[in-house]
PDB file of C-alpha atoms in Angstrom:
ATOM      1  CA  PHE A   1     -98.331  37.091  64.846  1.00  0.00           C
ATOM      2  CA  SER A   2    -101.387  38.994  63.717  1.00  0.00           C
ATOM      3  CA  THR A   3    -102.847  38.565  60.272  1.00  0.00           C
ATOM      4  CA  ILE A   4    -103.031  42.335  59.940  1.00  0.00           C
ATOM      5  CA  LEU A   5    -100.043  44.650  59.785  1.00  0.00           C
ATOM      6  CA  SER A   6    -101.308  47.898  61.206  1.00  0.00           C
ATOM      7  CA  THR A   7     -99.821  51.368  61.045  1.00  0.00           C
ATOM      8  CA  THR A   8    -101.316  54.586  62.326  1.00  0.00           C
ATOM      9  CA  HIS A   9    -103.382  55.195  59.201  1.00  0.00           C
ATOM     10  CA  THR A  10    -103.217  52.047  57.140  1.00  0.00           C
ATOM     11  CA  HIS A  11    -103.938  48.350  57.647  1.00  0.00           C
ATOM     12  CA  TYR A  12    -102.216  45.792  55.445  1.00  0.00           C
ATOM     13  CA  PRO A  13    -103.367  42.177  55.385  1.00  0.00           C
ATOM     14  CA  LEU A  14    -100.194  40.105  55.584  1.00  0.00           C
ATOM     15  CA  SER A  15    -101.321  38.206  52.513  1.00  0.00           C
ATOM     16  CA  THR A  16    -100.607  41.389  50.525  1.00  0.00           C
ATOM     17  CA  ILE A  17     -97.005  41.516  51.728  1.00  0.00           C
ATOM     18  CA  PRO A  18     -95.088  39.048  49.563  1.00  0.00           C
ATOM     19  CA  HIS A  19     -93.159  36.227  51.194  1.00  0.00           C
ATOM     20  CA  THR A  20     -94.309  36.768  54.797  1.00  0.00           C
ATOM     21  CA  ARG A  21     -95.872  33.326  55.024  1.00  0.00           C
ATOM     22  CA  GLN A  22     -93.703  31.417  52.600  1.00  0.00           C
ATOM     23  CA  GLY A  23     -89.976  31.016  52.272  1.00  0.00           C
ATOM     24  CA  CYS A  24     -88.154  33.145  49.764  1.00  0.00           C
ATOM     25  CA  ASP A  25     -84.560  32.794  48.688  1.00  0.00           C
ATOM     26  CA  ASP A  26     -84.509  35.823  46.392  1.00  0.00           C
ATOM     27  CA  ILE A  27     -82.593  38.299  48.536  1.00  0.00           C
ATOM     28  CA  HIS A  28     -83.320  41.155  46.162  1.00  0.00           C
ATOM     29  CA  ARG A  29     -87.058  40.519  46.565  1.00  0.00           C
ATOM     30  CA  LEU A  30     -86.663  40.305  50.347  1.00  0.00           C
ATOM     31  CA  HIS A  31     -84.814  43.625  50.318  1.00  0.00           C
ATOM     32  CA  GLU A  32     -87.654  45.132  48.290  1.00  0.00           C
ATOM     33  CA  VAL A  33     -90.214  43.830  50.802  1.00  0.00           C
ATOM     34  CA  LEU A  34     -88.239  45.386  53.651  1.00  0.00           C
ATOM     35  CA  SER A  35     -87.892  48.684  51.850  1.00  0.00           C
ATOM     36  CA  ARG A  36     -91.366  49.048  50.411  1.00  0.00           C
ATOM     37  CA  ALA A  37     -93.899  46.883  52.224  1.00  0.00           C
ATOM     38  CA  VAL A  38     -92.500  47.182  55.717  1.00  0.00           C
ATOM     39  CA  GLY A  39     -90.412  50.321  55.298  1.00  0.00           C
ATOM     40  CA  PRO A  40     -88.069  52.023  57.754  1.00  0.00           C
ATOM     41  CA  LYS A  41     -90.928  53.652  59.655  1.00  0.00           C
ATOM     42  CA  LEU A  42     -92.229  50.210  60.633  1.00  0.00           C
ATOM     43  CA  PHE A  43     -88.891  48.577  61.455  1.00  0.00           C
ATOM     44  CA  TYR A  44     -89.262  49.422  65.133  1.00  0.00           C
ATOM     45  CA  ARG A  45     -92.898  48.361  65.269  1.00  0.00           C
ATOM     46  CA  LEU A  46     -91.951  44.967  63.839  1.00  0.00           C
ATOM     47  CA  PRO A  47     -88.396  44.504  65.091  1.00  0.00           C
ATOM     48  CA  LYS A  48     -88.319  40.706  65.115  1.00  0.00           C
ATOM     49  CA  LEU A  49     -89.839  40.406  61.645  1.00  0.00           C
ATOM     50  CA  THR A  50     -87.477  43.051  60.293  1.00  0.00           C
ATOM     51  CA  ALA A  51     -84.462  41.365  61.914  1.00  0.00           C
ATOM     52  CA  ARG A  52     -85.544  37.981  60.532  1.00  0.00           C
ATOM     53  CA  TYR A  53     -85.642  39.414  56.984  1.00  0.00           C
ATOM     54  CA  MET A  54     -82.275  41.150  57.437  1.00  0.00           C
ATOM     55  CA  ARG A  55     -80.733  37.964  58.839  1.00  0.00           C
ATOM     56  CA  LYS A  56     -82.023  35.906  55.922  1.00  0.00           C
ATOM     57  CA  ILE A  57     -80.605  38.391  53.429  1.00  0.00           C
ATOM     58  CA  GLY A  58     -77.261  38.531  55.233  1.00  0.00           C
ATOM     59  CA  LEU A  59     -76.865  34.761  55.407  1.00  0.00           C
ATOM     60  CA  HIS A  60     -77.548  34.249  51.704  1.00  0.00           C
ATOM     61  CA  ARG A  61     -74.617  32.855  49.722  1.00  0.00           C
ATOM     62  CA  GLU A  62     -74.431  35.968  47.523  1.00  0.00           C
ATOM     63  CA  CYS A  63     -73.788  38.083  50.622  1.00  0.00           C
ATOM     64  CA  LEU A  64     -71.465  35.586  52.291  1.00  0.00           C
ATOM     65  CA  GLU A  65     -69.250  35.515  49.194  1.00  0.00           C
ATOM     66  CA  GLU A  66     -68.279  39.119  49.901  1.00  0.00           C
ATOM     67  CA  PHE A  67     -66.044  37.758  52.679  1.00  0.00           C
ATOM     68  CA  ASP A  68     -63.907  36.455  49.790  1.00  0.00           C
ATOM     69  CA  THR A  69     -64.077  39.539  47.583  1.00  0.00           C
ATOM     70  CA  ARG A  70     -63.949  42.442  50.041  1.00  0.00           C
ATOM     71  CA  SER A  71     -61.510  43.294  52.793  1.00  0.00           C
ATOM     72  CA  GLU A  72     -62.383  44.048  56.408  1.00  0.00           C
ATOM     73  CA  PHE A  73     -61.984  47.741  55.504  1.00  0.00           C
ATOM     74  CA  GLU A  74     -64.956  47.519  53.138  1.00  0.00           C
ATOM     75  CA  GLU A  75     -68.612  47.067  53.890  1.00  0.00           C
ATOM     76  CA  ARG A  76     -69.572  43.417  53.418  1.00  0.00           C
ATOM     77  CA  ALA A  77     -73.229  42.513  53.003  1.00  0.00           C
ATOM     78  CA  THR A  78     -73.498  39.812  55.669  1.00  0.00           C
ATOM     79  CA  GLN A  79     -72.011  41.914  58.430  1.00  0.00           C
ATOM     80  CA  TYR A  80     -73.960  44.970  57.227  1.00  0.00           C
ATOM     81  CA  HIS A  81     -77.339  43.218  57.378  1.00  0.00           C
ATOM     82  CA  LEU A  82     -76.622  41.515  60.704  1.00  0.00           C
ATOM     83  CA  ALA A  83     -75.435  44.829  62.201  1.00  0.00           C
ATOM     84  CA  ASN A  84     -78.646  46.534  61.073  1.00  0.00           C
ATOM     85  CA  ALA A  85     -80.787  43.695  62.435  1.00  0.00           C
ATOM     86  CA  LEU A  86     -78.995  44.003  65.772  1.00  0.00           C
ATOM     87  CA  ALA A  87     -79.421  47.786  65.830  1.00  0.00           C
ATOM     88  CA  ILE A  88     -83.172  47.392  65.391  1.00  0.00           C
ATOM     89  CA  LEU A  89     -83.463  44.655  68.017  1.00  0.00           C
ATOM     90  CA  LYS A  90     -81.416  46.667  70.516  1.00  0.00           C
ATOM     91  CA  ALA A  91     -83.386  49.866  69.879  1.00  0.00           C
ATOM     92  CA  ALA A  92     -86.654  47.958  70.329  1.00  0.00           C
ATOM     93  CA  ASN A  93     -85.372  46.498  73.624  1.00  0.00           C
ATOM     94  CA  GLU A  94     -85.527  42.942  72.242  1.00  0.00           C
ATOM     95  CA  ARG A  95     -82.456  42.008  74.264  1.00  0.00           C
ATOM     96  CA  GLU A  96     -82.853  38.219  74.145  1.00  0.00           C
ATOM     97  CA  ALA A  97     -83.330  38.167  70.370  1.00  0.00           C
ATOM     98  CA  ALA A  98     -80.364  40.528  69.954  1.00  0.00           C
ATOM     99  CA  GLU A  99     -78.108  38.323  72.077  1.00  0.00           C
ATOM    100  CA  GLU A 100     -79.110  35.218  70.114  1.00  0.00           C
ATOM    101  CA  LEU A 101     -78.375  36.914  66.793  1.00  0.00           C
ATOM    102  CA  PHE A 102     -75.090  38.326  68.134  1.00  0.00           C
ATOM    103  CA  GLN A 103     -73.941  34.837  69.156  1.00  0.00           C
ATOM    104  CA  GLU A 104     -75.009  33.405  65.804  1.00  0.00           C
ATOM    105  CA  ALA A 105     -73.037  36.118  63.989  1.00  0.00           C
ATOM    106  CA  LYS A 106     -69.905  35.525  66.079  1.00  0.00           C
ATOM    107  CA  GLU A 107     -70.133  31.765  65.482  1.00  0.00           C
ATOM    108  CA  LEU A 108     -70.740  32.113  61.751  1.00  0.00           C
ATOM    109  CA  GLU A 109     -68.185  30.141  59.775  1.00  0.00           C
ATOM    110  CA  TRP A 110     -67.272  30.816  56.176  1.00  0.00           C
ATOM    111  CA  LYS A 111     -64.694  28.622  54.499  1.00  0.00           C
ATOM    112  CA  GLY A 112     -63.160  27.508  57.780  1.00  0.00           C
ATOM    113  CA  ARG A 113     -62.925  30.910  59.427  1.00  0.00           C
ATOM    114  CA  ARG A 114     -65.093  33.193  61.519  1.00  0.00           C
ATOM    115  CA  PRO A 115     -65.211  36.478  59.616  1.00  0.00           C
ATOM    116  CA  ILE A 116     -67.312  38.481  62.103  1.00  0.00           C
ATOM    117  CA  ALA A 117     -65.092  39.423  65.025  1.00  0.00           C
ATOM    118  CA  TRP A 118     -67.365  41.624  67.128  1.00  0.00           C
ATOM    119  CA  GLN A 119     -66.347  41.550  70.792  1.00  0.00           C
ATOM    120  CA  THR A 120     -69.445  42.921  72.504  1.00  0.00           C
ATOM    121  CA  LEU A 121     -73.128  43.369  71.730  1.00  0.00           C
ATOM    122  CA  ARG A 122     -72.705  47.090  72.453  1.00  0.00           C
ATOM    123  CA  GLN A 123     -70.416  47.498  69.419  1.00  0.00           C
ATOM    124  CA  THR A 124     -71.643  45.740  66.285  1.00  0.00           C
ATOM    125  CA  PRO A 125     -70.654  47.991  63.381  1.00  0.00           C
ATOM    126  CA  ALA A 126     -71.192  47.069  59.755  1.00  0.00           C
ATOM    127  CA  VAL A 127     -67.439  47.523  59.226  1.00  0.00           C
ATOM    128  CA  TYR A 128     -65.364  46.036  62.022  1.00  0.00           C
ATOM    129  CA  ILE A 129     -61.578  46.259  61.831  1.00  0.00           C
ATOM    130  CA  GLU A 130     -59.756  43.645  63.873  1.00  0.00           C
ATOM    131  CA  GLY A 131     -57.097  45.124  66.131  1.00  0.00           C
ATOM    132  CA  LEU A 132     -58.488  48.653  66.050  1.00  0.00           C
ATOM    133  CA  GLU A 133     -58.926  49.854  69.618  1.00  0.00           C
ATOM    134  CA  HIS A 134     -62.582  50.259  70.482  1.00  0.00           C
ATOM    135  CA  ARG A 135     -63.599  52.749  73.123  1.00  0.00           C
ATOM    136  CA  PRO A 136     -67.016  54.019  74.172  1.00  0.00           C
ATOM    137  CA  PHE A 137     -65.721  57.610  73.836  1.00  0.00           C
ATOM    138  CA  TRP A 138     -62.719  59.059  72.080  1.00  0.00           C
ATOM    139  CA  ASP A 139     -60.786  61.966  73.615  1.00  0.00           C
ATOM    140  CA  GLU A 140     -59.560  64.578  71.190  1.00  0.00           C
TER     141      GLU A 140
END
């Protein structure tokens, strides 16, 4: 990985982007780094880095606890962040990384259960409702 993060008009030494070289467990700080230092315009230029940040945020205990406090009909942070990470990896054609993350998400255990019930890598929504019929296209 290069020591310079380069965009069309600006070059950022990675040392100026907090927590890129060191571990960080503050998910709010990680979210800020994603939003401000990397930013949505760079997500697809740095898909693996972006997905790694999103994964780390999603697997934090604070996010995982939403499986206890929110129903499957509500957006839960872990599934939300993993779904977004997968969307970026898929859009960037990082198929292998997307498949690995998809498998990790499906195998995730929280308090003896597997709360993410996605069936296929093609459909990884932030809100997944078990038993709802999923089709590629809906007829009116």
